[in-house]
Short mmCIF file of C-alpha atoms in Angstrom, two decimals:
data_model
loop_
_atom_site.label_atom_id
_atom_site.label_comp_id
_atom_site.label_asym_id
_atom_site.label_seq_id
_atom_site.Cartn_x
_atom_site.Cartn_y
_atom_site.Cartn_z
CA MET A 1 -44.41 -9.93 20.97
CA GLU A 2 -41.20 -9.71 23.07
CA ASP A 3 -37.91 -8.71 21.19
CA ASP A 4 -36.14 -11.59 23.05
CA PHE A 5 -38.95 -13.67 22.18
CA LYS A 6 -39.27 -12.71 19.00
CA LEU A 7 -36.05 -13.43 17.67
CA SER A 8 -35.92 -16.80 19.32
CA LEU A 9 -38.69 -18.00 17.84
CA LEU A 10 -37.83 -16.69 14.46
CA SER A 11 -34.28 -17.93 14.45
CA VAL A 12 -36.06 -21.34 14.83
CA CYS A 13 -38.74 -20.79 12.38
CA LYS A 14 -35.46 -19.68 9.53
CA ILE A 15 -33.62 -22.93 10.77
CA PHE A 16 -37.14 -25.13 10.27
CA GLU A 17 -37.23 -23.21 6.55
CA ASN A 18 -33.91 -23.72 5.44
CA HIS A 19 -34.40 -27.32 6.24
CA SER A 20 -37.78 -27.50 4.60
CA ILE A 21 -39.49 -29.09 7.43
CA GLU A 22 -43.17 -29.31 7.86
CA TYR A 23 -44.51 -28.11 11.35
CA MET A 24 -47.14 -25.35 13.27
CA ILE A 25 -46.77 -23.21 15.97
CA ILE A 26 -48.67 -24.20 18.55
CA GLY A 27 -49.59 -24.10 22.68
CA GLY A 28 -49.23 -20.48 24.74
CA THR A 29 -46.83 -18.93 21.78
CA ALA A 30 -49.78 -19.57 18.82
CA VAL A 31 -52.18 -18.06 21.53
CA ALA A 32 -50.69 -15.17 21.55
CA TYR A 33 -50.77 -15.36 18.07
CA TYR A 34 -54.22 -15.13 18.00
CA GLY A 35 -53.95 -12.17 20.95
CA TYR A 36 -53.99 -13.52 24.44
CA TYR A 37 -50.36 -13.28 25.52
CA ARG A 38 -49.73 -14.84 29.10
CA ALA A 39 -46.67 -16.33 30.42
CA SER A 40 -44.95 -19.93 30.25
CA THR A 41 -45.56 -21.85 33.10
CA ASN A 42 -44.50 -24.63 34.66
CA MET A 43 -46.21 -28.47 35.25
CA ASP A 44 -47.08 -27.12 38.75
CA GLY A 45 -48.75 -24.33 37.26
CA THR A 46 -45.35 -21.27 38.41
CA ILE A 47 -44.24 -18.74 36.06
CA SER A 48 -41.13 -20.46 34.14
CA GLY A 49 -37.97 -18.66 33.72
CA LYS A 50 -38.11 -18.41 29.90
CA PRO A 51 -40.44 -18.80 27.25
CA ASP A 52 -41.08 -21.94 25.70
CA ILE A 53 -41.87 -22.64 22.11
CA ASP A 54 -44.30 -25.86 21.60
CA VAL A 55 -43.83 -26.96 17.66
CA TRP A 56 -46.16 -29.82 16.63
CA TYR A 57 -44.01 -31.52 13.62
CA ASN A 58 -44.88 -33.47 10.66
CA PRO A 59 -44.54 -37.46 12.34
CA THR A 60 -42.92 -39.06 8.66
CA TYR A 61 -39.75 -40.49 8.96
CA GLU A 62 -39.08 -37.81 6.22
CA ASN A 63 -39.85 -35.23 8.39
CA TYR A 64 -38.37 -36.68 11.36
CA PHE A 65 -34.80 -37.02 9.86
CA LYS A 66 -34.86 -33.53 8.60
CA LEU A 67 -35.87 -32.28 12.11
CA ILE A 68 -32.74 -34.17 13.56
CA ASN A 69 -30.13 -31.77 11.35
CA ALA A 70 -32.21 -28.95 11.97
CA ILE A 71 -31.65 -29.93 16.56
CA GLU A 72 -28.21 -30.15 15.21
CA ASN A 73 -28.27 -26.84 13.94
CA LEU A 74 -29.55 -25.11 16.85
CA GLY A 75 -26.31 -26.68 18.39
CA LYS A 76 -27.76 -30.04 20.26
CA ASP A 77 -25.58 -32.94 19.71
CA VAL A 78 -28.51 -35.84 17.90
CA THR A 79 -25.83 -38.86 17.73
CA LYS A 80 -27.54 -40.78 19.42
CA TYR A 81 -31.20 -39.58 17.38
CA ARG A 82 -28.78 -40.75 14.02
CA THR A 83 -27.66 -43.98 15.29
CA GLU A 84 -30.81 -45.18 16.74
CA ARG A 85 -31.84 -48.81 14.63
CA SER A 86 -35.90 -47.82 14.75
CA PRO A 87 -37.16 -44.56 15.49
CA ASN A 88 -40.45 -43.98 15.89
CA PRO A 89 -41.28 -40.24 14.76
CA LYS A 90 -44.71 -41.19 15.85
CA LYS A 91 -43.28 -41.62 19.32
CA SER A 92 -40.61 -38.92 19.42
CA PHE A 93 -40.47 -36.18 21.58
CA PHE A 94 -38.03 -33.38 21.86
CA LYS A 95 -37.47 -31.33 25.01
CA LEU A 96 -34.39 -29.10 24.19
CA GLU A 97 -32.88 -26.85 26.44
CA LEU A 98 -31.44 -23.45 25.09
CA PRO A 99 -30.10 -20.46 26.37
CA ASP A 100 -33.62 -18.25 26.32
CA PHE A 101 -36.19 -20.40 26.21
CA THR A 102 -37.29 -23.90 25.88
CA LEU A 103 -38.60 -25.68 22.53
CA ASP A 104 -40.66 -29.00 22.43
CA LEU A 105 -41.12 -30.60 19.24
CA LEU A 106 -44.29 -32.83 19.32
CA PRO A 107 -45.48 -35.66 17.03
CA GLU A 108 -48.78 -35.46 17.96
CA THR A 109 -51.48 -33.13 20.19
CA ARG A 110 -53.55 -34.00 22.83
CA SER A 111 -56.89 -33.88 20.78
CA ALA A 112 -57.50 -36.40 17.67
CA ILE A 113 -57.06 -33.76 15.23
CA THR A 114 -54.72 -35.52 12.31
CA TYR A 115 -51.55 -33.13 11.31
CA SER A 116 -52.37 -33.28 7.37
CA LYS A 117 -55.80 -32.44 8.06
CA ALA A 118 -55.14 -29.81 10.79
CA SER A 119 -52.44 -28.52 8.16
CA LEU A 120 -54.58 -27.78 5.49
CA LYS A 121 -56.12 -24.86 7.57
CA LYS A 122 -53.15 -23.71 9.44
CA GLU A 123 -52.10 -20.01 9.71
CA ILE A 124 -48.77 -18.87 7.83
CA ILE A 125 -47.10 -15.33 8.38
CA GLN A 126 -44.28 -13.82 7.60
CA LEU A 127 -41.92 -11.79 10.05
CA ASP A 128 -38.79 -10.28 8.47
CA GLY A 129 -38.87 -11.97 5.51
CA ILE A 130 -39.15 -15.61 7.65
CA ASN A 131 -42.46 -18.21 7.17
CA ILE A 132 -44.26 -18.88 10.39
CA ASN A 133 -46.77 -21.71 10.71
CA PHE A 134 -49.18 -21.40 13.37
CA ILE A 135 -51.85 -23.87 14.07
CA SER A 136 -55.63 -22.74 13.61
CA LEU A 137 -57.54 -21.06 15.66
CA ASP A 138 -59.93 -23.71 15.72
CA ASP A 139 -58.01 -26.55 16.02
CA LEU A 140 -55.75 -24.58 19.05
CA ILE A 141 -58.73 -24.72 20.80
CA GLU A 142 -60.07 -27.97 20.08
CA ASP A 143 -56.48 -28.87 21.04
CA LYS A 144 -56.48 -27.09 23.93
CA LYS A 145 -60.30 -28.37 25.02
CA SER A 146 -58.79 -31.87 24.71
CA SER A 147 -56.54 -31.06 27.65
CA GLY A 148 -58.30 -29.47 30.51
CA ARG A 149 -56.08 -28.00 31.85
CA LYS A 150 -56.92 -24.67 33.99
CA LYS A 151 -54.42 -22.76 32.01
CA ASP A 152 -56.14 -23.88 28.95
CA ILE A 153 -59.69 -23.64 29.83
CA GLU A 154 -58.59 -19.82 30.50
CA ASP A 155 -56.90 -20.04 27.31
CA ILE A 156 -59.91 -21.11 25.37
CA ASN A 157 -62.08 -18.42 27.17
CA GLU A 158 -59.77 -15.74 26.34
CA LEU A 159 -59.25 -16.45 22.88
CA LYS A 160 -62.73 -17.15 22.23
CA SER A 161 -63.48 -13.55 24.04
CA LEU A 162 -60.81 -12.02 21.43
CA ASN A 163 -62.22 -13.32 18.56
CA GLU A 164 -66.16 -12.43 19.07
CA SER A 165 -65.22 -8.78 19.79
CA ASP A 166 -63.32 -8.85 16.31
#
């Protein structure tokens, strides 16, 4: 993991830990954790100028409001979320453009896996004294299968290949 990206991931996870947010790292960052690193790409397939971190958060009301506090700690204005009359955590997607990375906060994945079931199998690592929660390898592969995108199929093949050689 590149040092700048590692610092970005740690800063986000530290804030999440301070706010007791229920979350799991998914997407390309999770793929890298399981052994296959590739550059972040845009929707059109071009390489992104900065990495992105995809986070699946537990879409409960309590966790949603903790997440709003964390977003504010990341330096973003959350006034419109605090004043929202009827927020729907199950449909609240956040894309935060930060100086060194993009942070996508997702209430669901593309697969039928529920957060509560996936959370039981999550991998928790500690890096520099900070807990980082990753989606399990099996659930990551299941999520990648659900998209059908070329890069996700490549990720699956690489992850399976790496896993077979262990």
